Amino acid sequence: MPADHALVVELLYASHASAQREAPARRGDDPACQIALCAAKADADDDGIQRLTLLALGTAVCASDLTAVLADHKNITTHQLIDELVAARRDEGANDTAMPDLLLAMRADDPGQAAELLGNLIAGDHEVFLDLIVELGGYAATCVSLLAVLEISPVEDTLAELEETVQQFFAGEQPPRTGTAVQRR
């Protein structure tokens, strides 16, 4: 199995590349979706769910940290930014998902909150869980692009810093709760 962080980094890069071009005709053709499906197949072959769990957790860490950086840039709390995200999604007619709740749980002082939410999602509908992973990757890709547009951090720098963040996270070296390495320059 690849290093825990490698699959997350692969998903982040694929999500960012996908965001830069037109969506494929079939969702299964999306590179980010293919990564999640390959992880699901490998987990099924091993009679487990370790890859998907680590993929969801690592991508949530990155998405959460990116949310904190963008909230800080706007001088609002991460909760306020997530509320804005939820409102914008509703205005666009998007269905509610667990992503905003997971992002909030990742920022909570109680790490068990995120673990419990992920556990419930894993135990639920497998397809919804796969969709959440792809959604987290897409959201992270949007945040990476926004950081570049806002001239906070170039895309490649942010992706490299996210790789370091998720690698540290999986090594048990919790990054500061204030955001990603983008802020720690």
PDB file of C-alpha atoms in Angstrom:
ATOM      1  CA  MET A   1       0.000   0.000   0.000  1.00  0.00           C
ATOM      2  CA  PRO A   2       1.356   3.452  -0.820  1.00  0.00           C
ATOM      3  CA  ALA A   3       2.286   5.787   2.005  1.00  0.00           C
ATOM      4  CA  ASP A   4      -0.808   7.059   3.788  1.00  0.00           C
ATOM      5  CA  HIS A   5      -0.357  10.578   2.505  1.00  0.00           C
ATOM      6  CA  ALA A   6       0.459   9.623  -1.111  1.00  0.00           C
ATOM      7  CA  LEU A   7      -3.115   8.693  -1.990  1.00  0.00           C
ATOM      8  CA  VAL A   8      -4.412  11.966  -0.549  1.00  0.00           C
ATOM      9  CA  VAL A   9      -1.832  13.962  -2.519  1.00  0.00           C
ATOM     10  CA  GLU A  10      -2.765  12.066  -5.674  1.00  0.00           C
ATOM     11  CA  LEU A  11      -6.426  12.942  -5.077  1.00  0.00           C
ATOM     12  CA  LEU A  12      -5.601  16.620  -4.466  1.00  0.00           C
ATOM     13  CA  TYR A  13      -3.604  16.879  -7.690  1.00  0.00           C
ATOM     14  CA  ALA A  14      -6.259  15.015  -9.686  1.00  0.00           C
ATOM     15  CA  SER A  15      -9.013  17.191  -8.234  1.00  0.00           C
ATOM     16  CA  HIS A  16      -7.131  20.350  -9.090  1.00  0.00           C
ATOM     17  CA  ALA A  17      -6.419  19.141 -12.631  1.00  0.00           C
ATOM     18  CA  SER A  18     -10.087  18.172 -13.067  1.00  0.00           C
ATOM     19  CA  ALA A  19     -11.230  21.600 -11.914  1.00  0.00           C
ATOM     20  CA  GLN A  20      -9.156  23.185 -14.669  1.00  0.00           C
ATOM     21  CA  ARG A  21     -10.933  21.388 -17.513  1.00  0.00           C
ATOM     22  CA  GLU A  22     -14.443  20.515 -18.586  1.00  0.00           C
ATOM     23  CA  ALA A  23     -16.161  17.819 -16.552  1.00  0.00           C
ATOM     24  CA  PRO A  24     -16.127  14.361 -18.164  1.00  0.00           C
ATOM     25  CA  ALA A  25     -19.366  13.066 -19.644  1.00  0.00           C
ATOM     26  CA  ARG A  26     -19.430  10.203 -17.147  1.00  0.00           C
ATOM     27  CA  ARG A  27     -18.646  10.834 -13.502  1.00  0.00           C
ATOM     28  CA  GLY A  28     -16.630   7.622 -13.300  1.00  0.00           C
ATOM     29  CA  ASP A  29     -14.225   9.092 -15.859  1.00  0.00           C
ATOM     30  CA  ASP A  30     -13.242  11.907 -13.503  1.00  0.00           C
ATOM     31  CA  PRO A  31      -9.643  11.293 -12.305  1.00  0.00           C
ATOM     32  CA  ALA A  32     -10.501  12.106  -8.674  1.00  0.00           C
ATOM     33  CA  CYS A  33     -13.411   9.681  -8.775  1.00  0.00           C
ATOM     34  CA  GLN A  34     -11.155   7.011 -10.276  1.00  0.00           C
ATOM     35  CA  ILE A  35      -8.702   7.416  -7.380  1.00  0.00           C
ATOM     36  CA  ALA A  36     -11.502   6.938  -4.848  1.00  0.00           C
ATOM     37  CA  LEU A  37     -12.825   3.927  -6.770  1.00  0.00           C
ATOM     38  CA  CYS A  38      -9.345   2.355  -6.961  1.00  0.00           C
ATOM     39  CA  ALA A  39      -8.942   2.827  -3.210  1.00  0.00           C
ATOM     40  CA  ALA A  40     -12.377   1.249  -2.676  1.00  0.00           C
ATOM     41  CA  LYS A  41     -11.451  -1.722  -4.880  1.00  0.00           C
ATOM     42  CA  ALA A  42      -8.134  -2.212  -3.090  1.00  0.00           C
ATOM     43  CA  ASP A  43      -9.944  -2.056   0.255  1.00  0.00           C
ATOM     44  CA  ALA A  44     -12.522  -4.586  -0.958  1.00  0.00           C
ATOM     45  CA  ASP A  45      -9.719  -6.901  -2.071  1.00  0.00           C
ATOM     46  CA  ASP A  46      -8.266  -6.646   1.464  1.00  0.00           C
ATOM     47  CA  ASP A  47     -11.703  -6.947   3.122  1.00  0.00           C
ATOM     48  CA  GLY A  48     -11.159  -3.588   4.778  1.00  0.00           C
ATOM     49  CA  ILE A  49     -11.758   0.132   4.478  1.00  0.00           C
ATOM     50  CA  GLN A  50      -8.387   1.530   5.547  1.00  0.00           C
ATOM     51  CA  ARG A  51      -7.504   3.288   2.266  1.00  0.00           C
ATOM     52  CA  LEU A  52     -10.857   5.034   1.986  1.00  0.00           C
ATOM     53  CA  THR A  53     -10.789   6.040   5.626  1.00  0.00           C
ATOM     54  CA  LEU A  54      -7.295   7.518   5.302  1.00  0.00           C
ATOM     55  CA  LEU A  55      -8.230   9.170   1.999  1.00  0.00           C
ATOM     56  CA  ALA A  56     -11.288  10.799   3.572  1.00  0.00           C
ATOM     57  CA  LEU A  57      -9.439  11.842   6.710  1.00  0.00           C
ATOM     58  CA  GLY A  58      -6.388  13.228   4.908  1.00  0.00           C
ATOM     59  CA  THR A  59      -8.466  15.119   2.365  1.00  0.00           C
ATOM     60  CA  ALA A  60     -10.641  16.498   5.168  1.00  0.00           C
ATOM     61  CA  VAL A  61      -7.509  17.713   6.996  1.00  0.00           C
ATOM     62  CA  CYS A  62      -6.407  19.578   3.866  1.00  0.00           C
ATOM     63  CA  ALA A  63      -9.863  20.989   3.113  1.00  0.00           C
ATOM     64  CA  SER A  64     -10.263  22.089   6.725  1.00  0.00           C
ATOM     65  CA  ASP A  65      -6.890  23.828   6.801  1.00  0.00           C
ATOM     66  CA  LEU A  66      -7.587  25.553   3.487  1.00  0.00           C
ATOM     67  CA  THR A  67     -10.922  26.743   4.879  1.00  0.00           C
ATOM     68  CA  ALA A  68      -9.111  28.231   7.876  1.00  0.00           C
ATOM     69  CA  VAL A  69      -6.669  30.081   5.615  1.00  0.00           C
ATOM     70  CA  LEU A  70      -9.465  31.525   3.479  1.00  0.00           C
ATOM     71  CA  ALA A  71     -11.518  32.474   6.545  1.00  0.00           C
ATOM     72  CA  ASP A  72      -8.499  34.219   8.032  1.00  0.00           C
ATOM     73  CA  HIS A  73      -7.996  36.113   4.773  1.00  0.00           C
ATOM     74  CA  LYS A  74     -11.628  37.290   4.952  1.00  0.00           C
ATOM     75  CA  ASN A  75     -11.275  38.116   8.663  1.00  0.00           C
ATOM     76  CA  ILE A  76     -14.110  35.772   9.598  1.00  0.00           C
ATOM     77  CA  THR A  77     -14.298  32.489  11.496  1.00  0.00           C
ATOM     78  CA  THR A  78     -14.159  29.155   9.740  1.00  0.00           C
ATOM     79  CA  HIS A  79     -17.717  28.570  10.934  1.00  0.00           C
ATOM     80  CA  GLN A  80     -18.844  31.787   9.196  1.00  0.00           C
ATOM     81  CA  LEU A  81     -17.063  30.777   5.980  1.00  0.00           C
ATOM     82  CA  ILE A  82     -18.657  27.340   6.059  1.00  0.00           C
ATOM     83  CA  ASP A  83     -22.060  28.959   6.645  1.00  0.00           C
ATOM     84  CA  GLU A  84     -21.408  31.091   3.533  1.00  0.00           C
ATOM     85  CA  LEU A  85     -20.458  27.957   1.610  1.00  0.00           C
ATOM     86  CA  VAL A  86     -23.644  26.168   2.665  1.00  0.00           C
ATOM     87  CA  ALA A  87     -25.780  29.183   1.724  1.00  0.00           C
ATOM     88  CA  ALA A  88     -24.101  29.512  -1.674  1.00  0.00           C
ATOM     89  CA  ARG A  89     -24.584  25.783  -2.358  1.00  0.00           C
ATOM     90  CA  ARG A  90     -28.279  26.040  -1.473  1.00  0.00           C
ATOM     91  CA  ASP A  91     -28.672  29.096  -3.728  1.00  0.00           C
ATOM     92  CA  GLU A  92     -27.218  27.006  -6.568  1.00  0.00           C
ATOM     93  CA  GLY A  93     -29.676  24.203  -5.818  1.00  0.00           C
ATOM     94  CA  ALA A  94     -27.013  21.766  -4.606  1.00  0.00           C
ATOM     95  CA  ASN A  95     -28.037  19.010  -2.237  1.00  0.00           C
ATOM     96  CA  ASP A  96     -26.877  19.097   1.361  1.00  0.00           C
ATOM     97  CA  THR A  97     -23.957  16.802   2.086  1.00  0.00           C
ATOM     98  CA  ALA A  98     -21.905  15.927   5.132  1.00  0.00           C
ATOM     99  CA  MET A  99     -18.933  17.981   3.935  1.00  0.00           C
ATOM    100  CA  PRO A 100     -19.710  21.205   5.865  1.00  0.00           C
ATOM    101  CA  ASP A 101     -20.312  19.231   9.064  1.00  0.00           C
ATOM    102  CA  LEU A 102     -17.062  17.339   8.572  1.00  0.00           C
ATOM    103  CA  LEU A 103     -15.138  20.577   7.962  1.00  0.00           C
ATOM    104  CA  LEU A 104     -16.558  22.013  11.189  1.00  0.00           C
ATOM    105  CA  ALA A 105     -15.785  18.829  13.090  1.00  0.00           C
ATOM    106  CA  MET A 106     -12.191  18.930  11.834  1.00  0.00           C
ATOM    107  CA  ARG A 107     -11.816  22.424  13.343  1.00  0.00           C
ATOM    108  CA  ALA A 108     -13.421  21.459  16.664  1.00  0.00           C
ATOM    109  CA  ASP A 109     -11.376  21.144  19.829  1.00  0.00           C
ATOM    110  CA  ASP A 110     -12.683  17.582  20.226  1.00  0.00           C
ATOM    111  CA  PRO A 111     -10.912  15.322  17.689  1.00  0.00           C
ATOM    112  CA  GLY A 112     -13.400  12.583  18.508  1.00  0.00           C
ATOM    113  CA  GLN A 113     -16.147  14.622  16.846  1.00  0.00           C
ATOM    114  CA  ALA A 114     -14.597  14.247  13.385  1.00  0.00           C
ATOM    115  CA  ALA A 115     -13.784  10.582  13.995  1.00  0.00           C
ATOM    116  CA  GLU A 116     -17.367   9.882  15.039  1.00  0.00           C
ATOM    117  CA  LEU A 117     -18.780  11.684  12.009  1.00  0.00           C
ATOM    118  CA  LEU A 118     -16.426   9.819   9.645  1.00  0.00           C
ATOM    119  CA  GLY A 119     -17.282   6.543  11.366  1.00  0.00           C
ATOM    120  CA  ASN A 120     -20.993   7.148  10.846  1.00  0.00           C
ATOM    121  CA  LEU A 121     -20.407   8.049   7.206  1.00  0.00           C
ATOM    122  CA  ILE A 122     -18.278   4.961   6.607  1.00  0.00           C
ATOM    123  CA  ALA A 123     -20.906   2.735   8.215  1.00  0.00           C
ATOM    124  CA  GLY A 124     -23.634   4.310   6.071  1.00  0.00           C
ATOM    125  CA  ASP A 125     -24.086   4.352   2.321  1.00  0.00           C
ATOM    126  CA  HIS A 126     -20.805   3.406   0.623  1.00  0.00           C
ATOM    127  CA  GLU A 127     -21.593   5.487  -2.475  1.00  0.00           C
ATOM    128  CA  VAL A 128     -22.330   8.581  -0.363  1.00  0.00           C
ATOM    129  CA  PHE A 129     -18.976   8.091   1.378  1.00  0.00           C
ATOM    130  CA  LEU A 130     -17.165   7.880  -1.991  1.00  0.00           C
ATOM    131  CA  ASP A 131     -19.010  11.003  -3.144  1.00  0.00           C
ATOM    132  CA  LEU A 132     -17.888  12.809   0.024  1.00  0.00           C
ATOM    133  CA  ILE A 133     -14.242  11.988  -0.697  1.00  0.00           C
ATOM    134  CA  VAL A 134     -14.524  13.320  -4.248  1.00  0.00           C
ATOM    135  CA  GLU A 135     -16.425  16.376  -2.985  1.00  0.00           C
ATOM    136  CA  LEU A 136     -13.696  17.103  -0.416  1.00  0.00           C
ATOM    137  CA  GLY A 137     -11.084  16.858  -3.151  1.00  0.00           C
ATOM    138  CA  GLY A 138     -13.051  19.209  -5.394  1.00  0.00           C
ATOM    139  CA  TYR A 139     -13.561  21.680  -2.574  1.00  0.00           C
ATOM    140  CA  ALA A 140      -9.854  21.582  -1.711  1.00  0.00           C
ATOM    141  CA  ALA A 141      -9.026  22.181  -5.376  1.00  0.00           C
ATOM    142  CA  THR A 142     -11.309  25.223  -5.427  1.00  0.00           C
ATOM    143  CA  CYS A 143      -9.629  26.559  -2.292  1.00  0.00           C
ATOM    144  CA  VAL A 144      -6.168  26.032  -3.826  1.00  0.00           C
ATOM    145  CA  SER A 145      -7.254  28.002  -6.885  1.00  0.00           C
ATOM    146  CA  LEU A 146      -8.732  30.768  -4.722  1.00  0.00           C
ATOM    147  CA  LEU A 147      -5.470  31.099  -2.810  1.00  0.00           C
ATOM    148  CA  ALA A 148      -3.689  31.591  -6.127  1.00  0.00           C
ATOM    149  CA  VAL A 149      -6.247  34.102  -7.423  1.00  0.00           C
ATOM    150  CA  LEU A 150      -6.063  36.044  -4.154  1.00  0.00           C
ATOM    151  CA  GLU A 151      -2.266  35.983  -4.477  1.00  0.00           C
ATOM    152  CA  ILE A 152      -1.899  34.295  -1.098  1.00  0.00           C
ATOM    153  CA  SER A 153      -0.013  31.289  -2.450  1.00  0.00           C
ATOM    154  CA  PRO A 154       0.728  29.881  -5.929  1.00  0.00           C
ATOM    155  CA  VAL A 155      -0.983  26.589  -6.779  1.00  0.00           C
ATOM    156  CA  GLU A 156       2.173  24.461  -6.796  1.00  0.00           C
ATOM    157  CA  ASP A 157       3.359  25.916  -3.481  1.00  0.00           C
ATOM    158  CA  THR A 158       0.006  25.269  -1.835  1.00  0.00           C
ATOM    159  CA  LEU A 159      -0.179  21.697  -3.138  1.00  0.00           C
ATOM    160  CA  ALA A 160       3.372  21.032  -1.923  1.00  0.00           C
ATOM    161  CA  GLU A 161       2.527  22.491   1.485  1.00  0.00           C
ATOM    162  CA  LEU A 162      -0.627  20.379   1.680  1.00  0.00           C
ATOM    163  CA  GLU A 163       1.474  17.307   0.968  1.00  0.00           C
ATOM    164  CA  GLU A 164       3.697  18.235   3.902  1.00  0.00           C
ATOM    165  CA  THR A 165       0.668  18.924   6.104  1.00  0.00           C
ATOM    166  CA  VAL A 166      -1.002  15.588   5.389  1.00  0.00           C
ATOM    167  CA  GLN A 167       2.307  13.728   5.714  1.00  0.00           C
ATOM    168  CA  GLN A 168       2.825  15.323   9.144  1.00  0.00           C
ATOM    169  CA  PHE A 169      -0.743  14.525  10.120  1.00  0.00           C
ATOM    170  CA  PHE A 170      -0.370  10.838   9.279  1.00  0.00           C
ATOM    171  CA  ALA A 171       2.997  10.754  11.051  1.00  0.00           C
ATOM    172  CA  GLY A 172       1.199  11.915  14.188  1.00  0.00           C
ATOM    173  CA  GLU A 173       2.710  15.395  14.066  1.00  0.00           C
ATOM    174  CA  GLN A 174      -0.416  17.503  14.280  1.00  0.00           C
ATOM    175  CA  PRO A 175      -0.016  20.746  12.302  1.00  0.00           C
ATOM    176  CA  PRO A 176      -1.121  23.902  14.137  1.00  0.00           C
ATOM    177  CA  ARG A 177      -4.923  24.323  14.191  1.00  0.00           C
ATOM    178  CA  THR A 178      -4.603  27.816  12.702  1.00  0.00           C
ATOM    179  CA  GLY A 179      -4.295  26.582   9.136  1.00  0.00           C
ATOM    180  CA  THR A 180      -1.861  25.123   6.669  1.00  0.00           C
ATOM    181  CA  ALA A 181       1.760  25.774   6.015  1.00  0.00           C
ATOM    182  CA  VAL A 182       0.537  28.531   3.708  1.00  0.00           C
ATOM    183  CA  GLN A 183       0.120  30.661   6.827  1.00  0.00           C
ATOM    184  CA  ARG A 184       3.294  29.465   8.511  1.00  0.00           C
ATOM    185  CA  ARG A 185       5.741  31.001   6.018  1.00  0.00           C
TER     186      ARG A 185
END
